[in-house]
Amino acid sequence: PALVTLLSSGVTPSQARNTPDGGFQPAGERRTPAPPPGRVILEALWRIMATRDLATAEHALRVQRLAVAVAQEIGLGDGVIAAVNAAAPLHDIGKLAIPDSLLPRPGPLSREEYEIVQQHAGIGAEILSGIEGGAPLAEIVRHHHENWDGSGYPDNLRGQAIPMGARVLAVVDCYDALTSERPYRQPLEHTRALSLIVEARGSMYEPELVDAFVRVIQGSTTADAGLPRDFSGSHPYQRPPLRVV
C-alpha cells in the first residue's frame, strides 16, 4: 500500500499531535487507529534526520510540498502522487551515512569526496527498500539525481527510463537547493534559480516537467508556500557553481 506521511501539508511533527493521522494525541483523548508500521518508521527516520541536520530536514519538507504540487499539475495518478509525497521528506536520508566532514564543508570537494557524497542516493534507497511498502519510495530516492540526458547518477538513466516520481523530485530538489543557504555558497534569488532550471530544460530535466514547474511557481498553487508568483523578468547573472547533492 502507498505510504502517506503526516508531512503532506507542511505539518511538522510537533504540530501532528492534533491531526487525525499524526498519531500523536494528548492523553485522555479518544485515540484513532494506530498508523501502519511502515509509516511509523518513515516518520521516525525523518525525526532522526532532523535531529542530525535540521536544515536538510526542513529542505526535504519544502521539496515535498512543491513536488506534490508539480505532480498534481501534470495530472499524475494518485499512486504516483502518494509515492512522491512519502519519498520527498526522506530523499536525503542516505546522507546520514555520509561523514560530517564532507557535507557541511564550505570549500570544494575533491572528485573522490564528491563520489562518496553521491552514494547517499543509493544508501537512501537501501534504507527505504527494507520497509514494508517502501519499494516505490526507494525507487524515487535512488534516482532523484538522474538527468534527462543520462548524465546523472547513480545509474546514468535517461529519459523515460527514469521513474516519473524521481523526475519530479529532481527539478524541485534543485530549485530549493539553489534558493537555500549552503555552507559553500549563499542562496540564489528565486529569479536566478528559476533561470537555471529553465536553462537545464531538455538536458538535466524533462521539458514537460520544467514547464509544469514554472506554472506552479508562477501560479496560485504555491501561494501558501511563500513562493513568489512572477518570475517573468529577465535577469542576467553570473552562473554560480552548481553543487546540488
Coordinates of C-alpha atoms in Angstrom, one line a residue:
P1 CA 0.0 0.0 0.0
A2 CA 1.1 3.6 -0.6
L3 CA 2.7 5.2 2.3
V4 CA 1.5 8.8 3.1
T5 CA 3.3 10.8 5.7
L6 CA 1.9 13.3 8.2
L7 CA 4.0 15.9 6.5
S8 CA 1.9 16.2 3.3
S9 CA 0.7 19.8 4.0
G10 CA 3.8 21.1 5.7
V11 CA 2.7 19.9 9.1
T12 CA 5.7 19.4 11.3
P13 CA 6.0 16.6 13.8
S14 CA 5.5 19.0 16.7
Q15 CA 2.1 20.0 15.2
A16 CA 1.0 16.5 14.4
R17 CA -0.4 15.7 17.8
N18 CA -3.7 17.3 16.9
T19 CA -4.1 15.8 13.4
P20 CA -6.3 12.8 12.7
D21 CA -3.4 10.9 11.1
G22 CA -0.5 12.2 13.0
G23 CA -0.5 9.5 15.7
F24 CA 0.4 11.9 18.5
Q25 CA -2.6 12.7 20.7
P26 CA -2.9 14.3 24.1
A27 CA -3.6 11.9 27.0
G28 CA -7.3 11.4 27.6
E29 CA -8.5 12.0 24.1
R30 CA -10.1 9.2 22.0
R31 CA -7.4 7.6 20.0
T32 CA -7.5 6.9 16.3
P33 CA -6.3 3.6 15.0
A34 CA -2.5 3.2 15.0
P35 CA -0.8 4.1 11.7
P36 CA 0.8 1.3 9.7
P37 CA 4.2 0.2 10.9
G38 CA 5.9 1.3 7.7
R39 CA 4.6 4.9 8.2
V40 CA 5.8 5.0 11.8
I41 CA 9.2 4.0 10.6
L42 CA 9.2 6.7 7.9
E43 CA 8.3 9.4 10.5
A44 CA 11.0 8.1 12.8
L45 CA 13.6 8.3 10.0
W46 CA 12.6 11.9 9.3
R47 CA 12.9 12.8 13.0
I48 CA 16.4 11.2 13.1
M49 CA 17.4 13.3 10.1
A50 CA 16.1 16.4 11.7
T51 CA 18.0 15.7 14.9
R52 CA 21.3 15.5 13.0
D53 CA 20.7 18.2 10.4
L54 CA 17.6 20.3 10.8
A55 CA 18.4 22.4 7.6
T56 CA 18.4 19.3 5.5
A57 CA 15.1 18.0 7.1
E58 CA 13.4 21.4 6.5
H59 CA 14.7 21.4 2.9
A60 CA 13.1 18.0 2.5
L61 CA 9.7 19.3 3.6
R62 CA 9.8 22.2 1.2
V63 CA 10.7 19.8 -1.6
Q64 CA 7.8 17.6 -0.6
R65 CA 5.2 20.4 -0.7
L66 CA 6.3 21.7 -4.1
A67 CA 6.9 18.3 -5.7
V68 CA 3.3 17.2 -4.8
A69 CA 2.1 20.4 -6.4
V70 CA 4.0 19.7 -9.6
A71 CA 2.9 16.1 -9.7
Q72 CA -0.7 17.3 -9.4
E73 CA -0.2 20.0 -12.1
I74 CA 0.8 17.4 -14.7
G75 CA -2.0 15.1 -13.7
L76 CA -0.1 12.1 -12.3
G77 CA -2.2 9.3 -10.8
D78 CA -2.9 9.1 -7.1
G79 CA -0.5 6.3 -6.5
V80 CA 2.4 8.2 -8.0
I81 CA 1.5 11.4 -6.1
A82 CA 1.3 9.4 -2.9
A83 CA 4.7 7.9 -3.5
V84 CA 6.2 11.3 -4.2
N85 CA 4.6 12.7 -1.1
A86 CA 6.1 9.9 1.0
A87 CA 9.5 9.8 -0.6
A88 CA 10.3 13.5 -0.7
P89 CA 10.7 14.1 3.1
L90 CA 13.3 11.3 3.0
H91 CA 15.0 11.8 -0.3
D92 CA 18.3 12.7 1.5
I93 CA 18.0 10.1 4.3
G94 CA 21.1 8.4 2.9
K95 CA 23.2 11.4 3.9
L96 CA 23.0 10.0 7.5
A97 CA 25.8 7.6 6.3
I98 CA 28.0 10.4 4.8
P99 CA 30.8 11.7 7.0
D100 CA 30.1 15.0 8.7
S101 CA 33.5 16.2 7.4
L102 CA 32.1 16.3 3.8
L103 CA 28.6 17.6 3.8
P104 CA 29.0 20.9 5.7
R105 CA 32.3 21.8 4.1
P106 CA 32.4 25.4 2.8
G107 CA 35.1 24.7 0.2
P108 CA 35.1 22.5 -2.9
L109 CA 35.1 18.7 -2.7
S110 CA 37.7 16.5 -4.4
R111 CA 36.5 14.1 -7.1
E112 CA 36.8 11.2 -4.6
E113 CA 34.9 13.1 -1.9
Y114 CA 32.1 14.0 -4.3
E115 CA 31.8 10.4 -5.3
I116 CA 31.3 9.5 -1.6
V117 CA 28.6 12.1 -1.2
Q118 CA 26.9 10.8 -4.3
Q119 CA 26.4 7.5 -2.6
H120 CA 23.6 9.0 -0.5
A121 CA 21.1 8.2 -3.2
G122 CA 21.8 4.5 -3.2
I123 CA 22.1 4.3 0.5
G124 CA 18.7 6.1 1.0
A125 CA 17.1 3.6 -1.4
E126 CA 18.5 0.7 0.5
I127 CA 17.1 2.1 3.8
L128 CA 13.6 2.5 2.4
S129 CA 13.5 -0.7 0.5
G130 CA 13.7 -2.6 3.8
I131 CA 10.5 -1.0 5.0
E132 CA 7.1 -2.6 4.3
G133 CA 5.6 -0.9 1.3
G134 CA 8.8 1.1 0.7
A135 CA 9.8 -0.2 -2.7
P136 CA 8.2 2.7 -4.7
L137 CA 9.8 5.2 -2.4
A138 CA 13.2 3.6 -2.7
E139 CA 13.0 3.8 -6.5
I140 CA 12.3 7.5 -6.4
V141 CA 15.0 8.2 -3.8
R142 CA 17.6 6.2 -5.7
H143 CA 17.1 8.0 -9.0
H144 CA 16.3 11.6 -7.9
H145 CA 19.8 12.7 -9.2
E146 CA 19.4 11.2 -12.6
N147 CA 19.4 13.6 -15.5
W148 CA 17.1 13.6 -18.6
D149 CA 20.2 13.3 -20.9
G150 CA 21.7 10.4 -18.9
S151 CA 24.5 12.4 -17.3
G152 CA 23.2 11.9 -13.7
Y153 CA 23.8 9.3 -11.0
P154 CA 23.9 6.6 -9.7
D155 CA 22.8 4.6 -12.8
N156 CA 23.1 7.1 -15.7
L157 CA 19.4 6.5 -16.6
R158 CA 18.0 8.8 -19.3
G159 CA 14.6 10.0 -20.4
Q160 CA 11.6 7.8 -19.8
A161 CA 13.8 5.2 -18.1
I162 CA 13.9 7.5 -15.0
P163 CA 11.0 6.8 -12.7
M164 CA 8.4 9.6 -13.0
G165 CA 8.5 10.4 -9.3
A166 CA 12.2 10.8 -9.4
R167 CA 12.0 13.2 -12.4
V168 CA 9.6 15.4 -10.5
L169 CA 11.8 15.3 -7.4
A170 CA 14.9 16.2 -9.4
V171 CA 13.5 19.6 -10.6
V172 CA 12.1 20.6 -7.2
D173 CA 15.2 19.4 -5.3
C174 CA 17.5 21.5 -7.4
Y175 CA 15.3 24.6 -7.1
D176 CA 15.2 24.5 -3.4
A177 CA 18.9 23.7 -3.1
L178 CA 19.7 26.7 -5.2
T179 CA 17.5 29.1 -3.2
S180 CA 18.7 27.8 0.2
E181 CA 21.8 28.8 2.0
R182 CA 24.6 26.2 1.8
P183 CA 28.0 26.1 3.5
Y184 CA 29.7 26.6 0.2
R185 CA 27.5 29.4 -1.2
Q186 CA 24.8 32.0 -0.5
P187 CA 21.3 31.3 -1.7
L188 CA 20.3 32.5 -5.2
E189 CA 17.4 34.8 -5.8
H190 CA 14.3 33.0 -7.0
T191 CA 14.6 34.5 -10.5
R192 CA 18.1 33.3 -10.9
A193 CA 17.4 29.9 -9.7
L194 CA 14.4 29.6 -12.0
S195 CA 16.6 30.7 -14.9
L196 CA 19.0 27.9 -14.2
I197 CA 16.1 25.4 -14.1
V198 CA 14.8 26.6 -17.4
E199 CA 18.2 26.6 -18.9
A200 CA 18.5 22.9 -18.0
R201 CA 15.2 22.0 -19.7
G202 CA 15.9 19.0 -22.0
S203 CA 19.3 18.3 -20.6
M204 CA 19.0 17.7 -16.9
Y205 CA 15.2 17.8 -16.7
E206 CA 12.3 16.6 -18.7
P207 CA 10.9 19.5 -20.7
E208 CA 7.3 18.9 -19.7
L209 CA 8.2 18.9 -16.1
V210 CA 10.1 22.1 -16.3
D211 CA 7.1 23.7 -17.9
A212 CA 4.8 22.4 -15.2
F213 CA 7.2 23.6 -12.5
V214 CA 7.2 27.1 -13.9
R215 CA 3.4 27.1 -14.0
V216 CA 3.3 26.0 -10.4
I217 CA 5.9 28.5 -9.2
Q218 CA 4.1 31.4 -11.1
G219 CA 0.6 30.4 -10.1
S220 CA -1.6 30.3 -7.0
T221 CA -0.8 26.6 -6.3
T222 CA 2.2 27.6 -4.2
A223 CA 1.0 30.9 -2.8
D224 CA 0.7 29.4 0.7
A225 CA 4.3 28.1 0.4
G226 CA 5.5 31.7 0.4
L227 CA 7.0 31.5 -3.1
P228 CA 6.9 34.5 -5.5
R229 CA 4.2 34.4 -8.1
D230 CA 6.0 36.1 -11.0
F231 CA 9.4 35.2 -12.5
S232 CA 8.7 36.7 -15.9
G233 CA 11.6 39.2 -15.8
S234 CA 14.9 38.7 -17.5
H235 CA 17.8 38.8 -15.1
P236 CA 21.4 38.4 -16.4
Y237 CA 23.7 36.7 -14.0
Q238 CA 27.0 35.0 -13.5
R239 CA 26.4 31.3 -13.4
P240 CA 27.2 30.1 -9.9
P241 CA 28.9 26.8 -9.1
L242 CA 26.2 24.2 -9.2
R243 CA 26.7 21.7 -6.4
V244 CA 23.4 20.1 -5.7
V245 CA 23.8 16.8 -3.8

